[in-house]
Amino acid sequence: MKTLLRIDGSPRKETSISRQLANNLQEHLKREGDSLLHRDLYYDDLVQLGNQDQVDAYFIPEDQQTEAQKAAVHNSNILAQEFANADTYIIASPMYNFSVTAGLKTYIDAISRVGISFKYTEKGPVGLLKNKKAYVIVTTGGTKLNSPVDHVTNYLTTFLNFLGITDITFISADEVVANQEQAIALAKEQISIL
Ligand SMILES: Cc1cc2nc3c(=O)[nH]c(=O)nc-3n(C[C@H](O)[C@H](O)[C@H](O)COP(=O)(O)O)c2cc1C
């Protein structure tokens, strides 16, 4: 029995291609007894831009934090712990202006936490998340994935690796403007053989 954590990074709902593919992938992956958690990054009150108290609290032990810092870091604590506890991730990431959406970036800044998802060592930072599996769905309008202007694939690989997550499968529906139906069909085919 596993815990699947689905993370939706599109502000679009019914028309979102990444959500449609995440639905498909979720159905494909979820086994009886697995639990499914869902963070919908544009519609989740826990996902907010940080302030100074929040960022300061990232590096101050809880028993030494001010009340303002404790309050500011509360949501990040929940999101980071939830992320660390999950076994499998479904990350639906549309490309916005060559990178991830603001919602996904805000979430990333909340879950990347010293002592929860990584630690500092003499040799530099080391990820604390082991034996995890990540599926990343990337959708684009006209940008080819893995081209020099794709700042989603490499960025998410680097970030997940930083936390210790190295088993990553990308599912792509890129250049959907040219042929949306074909791009979706190809992505669903990728999912069906996982
Ligand atoms: C604000 C905005 C910025 C976008 N930037 C890019 C981009 O840089 N490159 C690209 O290929 N498509 C871009 N797109 C198109 C989206 O990647 C495409 O519509 C994709 O399907 C969005 O995912 P979704 O369908 O899950 O919402 C952009 C769309 C919006 C609304």
PDB file of N, CA and C in Angstrom, residues 5 7 48 54-59 73 75-84 89 103-120 125-129 155-156 158-165:
ATOM      1  N   LEU A   5       0.731  11.093  -4.054  1.00  0.00           N
ATOM      2  CA  LEU A   5       0.466  12.528  -3.900  1.00  0.00           C
ATOM      3  C   LEU A   5       0.387  13.144  -5.283  1.00  0.00           C
ATOM      4  N   ILE A   7      -0.147  16.455  -7.593  1.00  0.00           N
ATOM      5  CA  ILE A   7       0.089  17.892  -7.492  1.00  0.00           C
ATOM      6  C   ILE A   7      -0.292  18.525  -8.832  1.00  0.00           C
ATOM      7  N   GLN A  48       0.845  29.491  -0.480  1.00  0.00           N
ATOM      8  CA  GLN A  48       0.888  30.961  -0.514  1.00  0.00           C
ATOM      9  C   GLN A  48       2.333  31.420  -0.677  1.00  0.00           C
ATOM     10  N   GLN A  54       8.352  33.593   7.334  1.00  0.00           N
ATOM     11  CA  GLN A  54       8.351  32.198   6.860  1.00  0.00           C
ATOM     12  C   GLN A  54       9.759  31.747   6.501  1.00  0.00           C
ATOM     13  N   VAL A  55      10.443  32.563   5.713  1.00  0.00           N
ATOM     14  CA  VAL A  55      11.778  32.158   5.251  1.00  0.00           C
ATOM     15  C   VAL A  55      12.761  32.127   6.420  1.00  0.00           C
ATOM     16  N   ASP A  56      12.657  33.069   7.346  1.00  0.00           N
ATOM     17  CA  ASP A  56      13.530  33.045   8.535  1.00  0.00           C
ATOM     18  C   ASP A  56      13.289  31.761   9.325  1.00  0.00           C
ATOM     19  N   ALA A  57      12.012  31.380   9.452  1.00  0.00           N
ATOM     20  CA  ALA A  57      11.666  30.193  10.246  1.00  0.00           C
ATOM     21  C   ALA A  57      12.230  28.909   9.654  1.00  0.00           C
ATOM     22  N   TYR A  58      12.491  28.904   8.354  1.00  0.00           N
ATOM     23  CA  TYR A  58      13.064  27.712   7.726  1.00  0.00           C
ATOM     24  C   TYR A  58      14.387  27.321   8.406  1.00  0.00           C
ATOM     25  N   PHE A  59      15.079  28.301   8.968  1.00  0.00           N
ATOM     26  CA  PHE A  59      16.430  28.048   9.488  1.00  0.00           C
ATOM     27  C   PHE A  59      16.528  28.242  11.000  1.00  0.00           C
ATOM     28  N   VAL A  73       5.203  29.844   9.057  1.00  0.00           N
ATOM     29  CA  VAL A  73       5.774  28.619   8.489  1.00  0.00           C
ATOM     30  C   VAL A  73       4.833  27.413   8.618  1.00  0.00           C
ATOM     31  N   ASN A  75       1.935  26.480   7.221  1.00  0.00           N
ATOM     32  CA  ASN A  75       1.470  25.807   5.998  1.00  0.00           C
ATOM     33  C   ASN A  75       2.604  25.044   5.324  1.00  0.00           C
ATOM     34  N   SER A  76       3.768  25.660   5.294  1.00  0.00           N
ATOM     35  CA  SER A  76       4.933  25.008   4.689  1.00  0.00           C
ATOM     36  C   SER A  76       5.269  23.715   5.440  1.00  0.00           C
ATOM     37  N   ASN A  77       5.166  23.740   6.767  1.00  0.00           N
ATOM     38  CA  ASN A  77       5.426  22.521   7.549  1.00  0.00           C
ATOM     39  C   ASN A  77       4.508  21.386   7.101  1.00  0.00           C
ATOM     40  N   ILE A  78       3.241  21.705   6.931  1.00  0.00           N
ATOM     41  CA  ILE A  78       2.264  20.671   6.540  1.00  0.00           C
ATOM     42  C   ILE A  78       2.589  20.144   5.143  1.00  0.00           C
ATOM     43  N   LEU A  79       2.816  21.070   4.201  1.00  0.00           N
ATOM     44  CA  LEU A  79       3.066  20.655   2.812  1.00  0.00           C
ATOM     45  C   LEU A  79       4.368  19.862   2.698  1.00  0.00           C
ATOM     46  N   ALA A  80       5.398  20.311   3.392  1.00  0.00           N
ATOM     47  CA  ALA A  80       6.705  19.647   3.298  1.00  0.00           C
ATOM     48  C   ALA A  80       6.649  18.249   3.915  1.00  0.00           C
ATOM     49  N   GLN A  81       5.986  18.134   5.069  1.00  0.00           N
ATOM     50  CA  GLN A  81       5.878  16.833   5.731  1.00  0.00           C
ATOM     51  C   GLN A  81       5.052  15.869   4.900  1.00  0.00           C
ATOM     52  N   GLU A  82       3.979  16.368   4.342  1.00  0.00           N
ATOM     53  CA  GLU A  82       3.125  15.542   3.477  1.00  0.00           C
ATOM     54  C   GLU A  82       3.921  15.044   2.262  1.00  0.00           C
ATOM     55  N   PHE A  83       4.688  15.944   1.670  1.00  0.00           N
ATOM     56  CA  PHE A  83       5.491  15.570   0.502  1.00  0.00           C
ATOM     57  C   PHE A  83       6.519  14.508   0.905  1.00  0.00           C
ATOM     58  N   ALA A  84       7.178  14.709   2.050  1.00  0.00           N
ATOM     59  CA  ALA A  84       8.210  13.764   2.505  1.00  0.00           C
ATOM     60  C   ALA A  84       7.613  12.389   2.800  1.00  0.00           C
ATOM     61  N   TYR A  89       4.682  10.324  -6.609  1.00  0.00           N
ATOM     62  CA  TYR A  89       4.191  11.663  -6.951  1.00  0.00           C
ATOM     63  C   TYR A  89       3.683  11.692  -8.391  1.00  0.00           C
ATOM     64  N   GLY A 103       2.284  28.757  -9.401  1.00  0.00           N
ATOM     65  CA  GLY A 103       1.732  27.905  -8.340  1.00  0.00           C
ATOM     66  C   GLY A 103       2.680  26.779  -7.980  1.00  0.00           C
ATOM     67  N   LEU A 104       3.245  26.148  -9.000  1.00  0.00           N
ATOM     68  CA  LEU A 104       4.168  25.039  -8.731  1.00  0.00           C
ATOM     69  C   LEU A 104       5.461  25.563  -8.096  1.00  0.00           C
ATOM     70  N   LYS A 105       5.937  26.708  -8.559  1.00  0.00           N
ATOM     71  CA  LYS A 105       7.171  27.255  -7.974  1.00  0.00           C
ATOM     72  C   LYS A 105       6.953  27.631  -6.504  1.00  0.00           C
ATOM     73  N   THR A 106       5.802  28.194  -6.209  1.00  0.00           N
ATOM     74  CA  THR A 106       5.486  28.564  -4.823  1.00  0.00           C
ATOM     75  C   THR A 106       5.455  27.320  -3.932  1.00  0.00           C
ATOM     76  N   TYR A 107       4.871  26.258  -4.474  1.00  0.00           N
ATOM     77  CA  TYR A 107       4.809  24.984  -3.740  1.00  0.00           C
ATOM     78  C   TYR A 107       6.217  24.426  -3.511  1.00  0.00           C
ATOM     79  N   ILE A 108       7.030  24.470  -4.555  1.00  0.00           N
ATOM     80  CA  ILE A 108       8.412  23.984  -4.443  1.00  0.00           C
ATOM     81  C   ILE A 108       9.156  24.740  -3.339  1.00  0.00           C
ATOM     82  N   ASP A 109       8.939  26.042  -3.276  1.00  0.00           N
ATOM     83  CA  ASP A 109       9.610  26.840  -2.247  1.00  0.00           C
ATOM     84  C   ASP A 109       9.096  26.512  -0.843  1.00  0.00           C
ATOM     85  N   ALA A 110       7.915  25.925  -0.768  1.00  0.00           N
ATOM     86  CA  ALA A 110       7.352  25.543   0.536  1.00  0.00           C
ATOM     87  C   ALA A 110       7.795  24.153   0.982  1.00  0.00           C
ATOM     88  N   ILE A 111       8.058  23.264   0.027  1.00  0.00           N
ATOM     89  CA  ILE A 111       8.372  21.871   0.424  1.00  0.00           C
ATOM     90  C   ILE A 111       9.866  21.593   0.502  1.00  0.00           C
ATOM     91  N   SER A 112      10.661  22.513  -0.006  1.00  0.00           N
ATOM     92  CA  SER A 112      12.113  22.315   0.038  1.00  0.00           C
ATOM     93  C   SER A 112      12.614  22.840   1.373  1.00  0.00           C
ATOM     94  N   ARG A 113      12.716  21.944   2.361  1.00  0.00           N
ATOM     95  CA  ARG A 113      12.950  22.382   3.735  1.00  0.00           C
ATOM     96  C   ARG A 113      14.075  21.604   4.397  1.00  0.00           C
ATOM     97  N   VAL A 114      15.006  22.375   4.967  1.00  0.00           N
ATOM     98  CA  VAL A 114      16.084  21.768   5.753  1.00  0.00           C
ATOM     99  C   VAL A 114      15.481  20.937   6.878  1.00  0.00           C
ATOM    100  N   GLY A 115      15.983  19.728   7.037  1.00  0.00           N
ATOM    101  CA  GLY A 115      15.511  18.881   8.136  1.00  0.00           C
ATOM    102  C   GLY A 115      14.276  18.080   7.789  1.00  0.00           C
ATOM    103  N   ILE A 116      13.592  18.413   6.695  1.00  0.00           N
ATOM    104  CA  ILE A 116      12.407  17.646   6.280  1.00  0.00           C
ATOM    105  C   ILE A 116      12.680  16.962   4.941  1.00  0.00           C
ATOM    106  N   SER A 117      13.094  17.739   3.958  1.00  0.00           N
ATOM    107  CA  SER A 117      13.325  17.149   2.637  1.00  0.00           C
ATOM    108  C   SER A 117      14.797  17.128   2.217  1.00  0.00           C
ATOM    109  N   PHE A 118      15.638  17.906   2.872  1.00  0.00           N
ATOM    110  CA  PHE A 118      17.087  17.805   2.642  1.00  0.00           C
ATOM    111  C   PHE A 118      17.832  18.237   3.899  1.00  0.00           C
ATOM    112  N   LYS A 119      19.121  17.924   3.933  1.00  0.00           N
ATOM    113  CA  LYS A 119      19.935  18.368   5.070  1.00  0.00           C
ATOM    114  C   LYS A 119      21.259  18.900   4.552  1.00  0.00           C
ATOM    115  N   TYR A 120      21.899  19.703   5.344  1.00  0.00           N
ATOM    116  CA  TYR A 120      23.239  20.175   4.994  1.00  0.00           C
ATOM    117  C   TYR A 120      24.270  19.236   5.602  1.00  0.00           C
ATOM    118  N   PRO A 125      24.533  20.102   0.490  1.00  0.00           N
ATOM    119  CA  PRO A 125      23.191  19.600   0.787  1.00  0.00           C
ATOM    120  C   PRO A 125      22.954  18.186   0.257  1.00  0.00           C
ATOM    121  N   VAL A 126      22.196  17.407   1.021  1.00  0.00           N
ATOM    122  CA  VAL A 126      21.876  16.026   0.628  1.00  0.00           C
ATOM    123  C   VAL A 126      20.375  15.820   0.800  1.00  0.00           C
ATOM    124  N   GLY A 127      19.743  15.227  -0.211  1.00  0.00           N
ATOM    125  CA  GLY A 127      18.304  14.965  -0.153  1.00  0.00           C
ATOM    126  C   GLY A 127      17.980  13.903   0.880  1.00  0.00           C
ATOM    127  N   LEU A 128      16.843  14.072   1.546  1.00  0.00           N
ATOM    128  CA  LEU A 128      16.431  13.109   2.577  1.00  0.00           C
ATOM    129  C   LEU A 128      15.351  12.150   2.085  1.00  0.00           C
ATOM    130  N   LEU A 129      14.875  12.360   0.859  1.00  0.00           N
ATOM    131  CA  LEU A 129      13.759  11.542   0.374  1.00  0.00           C
ATOM    132  C   LEU A 129      14.303  10.370  -0.438  1.00  0.00           C
ATOM    133  N   TYR A 155      14.833  21.700 -14.903  1.00  0.00           N
ATOM    134  CA  TYR A 155      14.606  22.311 -13.582  1.00  0.00           C
ATOM    135  C   TYR A 155      13.971  21.306 -12.619  1.00  0.00           C
ATOM    136  N   LEU A 156      12.907  20.627 -13.062  1.00  0.00           N
ATOM    137  CA  LEU A 156      12.232  19.683 -12.160  1.00  0.00           C
ATOM    138  C   LEU A 156      13.113  18.473 -11.856  1.00  0.00           C
ATOM    139  N   THR A 158      16.418  18.569 -11.678  1.00  0.00           N
ATOM    140  CA  THR A 158      17.400  19.071 -10.706  1.00  0.00           C
ATOM    141  C   THR A 158      16.777  19.183  -9.323  1.00  0.00           C
ATOM    142  N   PHE A 159      15.573  19.731  -9.269  1.00  0.00           N
ATOM    143  CA  PHE A 159      14.929  19.933  -7.974  1.00  0.00           C
ATOM    144  C   PHE A 159      14.628  18.598  -7.289  1.00  0.00           C
ATOM    145  N   LEU A 160      14.031  17.672  -8.032  1.00  0.00           N
ATOM    146  CA  LEU A 160      13.681  16.382  -7.420  1.00  0.00           C
ATOM    147  C   LEU A 160      14.937  15.634  -7.005  1.00  0.00           C
ATOM    148  N   ASN A 161      15.966  15.664  -7.843  1.00  0.00           N
ATOM    149  CA  ASN A 161      17.250  15.041  -7.488  1.00  0.00           C
ATOM    150  C   ASN A 161      17.807  15.659  -6.204  1.00  0.00           C
ATOM    151  N   PHE A 162      17.683  16.955  -6.092  1.00  0.00           N
ATOM    152  CA  PHE A 162      18.177  17.682  -4.907  1.00  0.00           C
ATOM    153  C   PHE A 162      17.543  17.124  -3.629  1.00  0.00           C
ATOM    154  N   LEU A 163      16.276  16.734  -3.723  1.00  0.00           N
ATOM    155  CA  LEU A 163      15.595  16.175  -2.543  1.00  0.00           C
ATOM    156  C   LEU A 163      15.850  14.679  -2.385  1.00  0.00           C
ATOM    157  N   GLY A 164      16.580  14.079  -3.332  1.00  0.00           N
ATOM    158  CA  GLY A 164      16.897  12.649  -3.248  1.00  0.00           C
ATOM    159  C   GLY A 164      16.047  11.787  -4.156  1.00  0.00           C
ATOM    160  N   ILE A 165      15.153  12.412  -4.919  1.00  0.00           N
ATOM    161  CA  ILE A 165      14.244  11.647  -5.791  1.00  0.00           C
ATOM    162  C   ILE A 165      14.898  11.516  -7.167  1.00  0.00           C
TER     163      ILE A 165
END
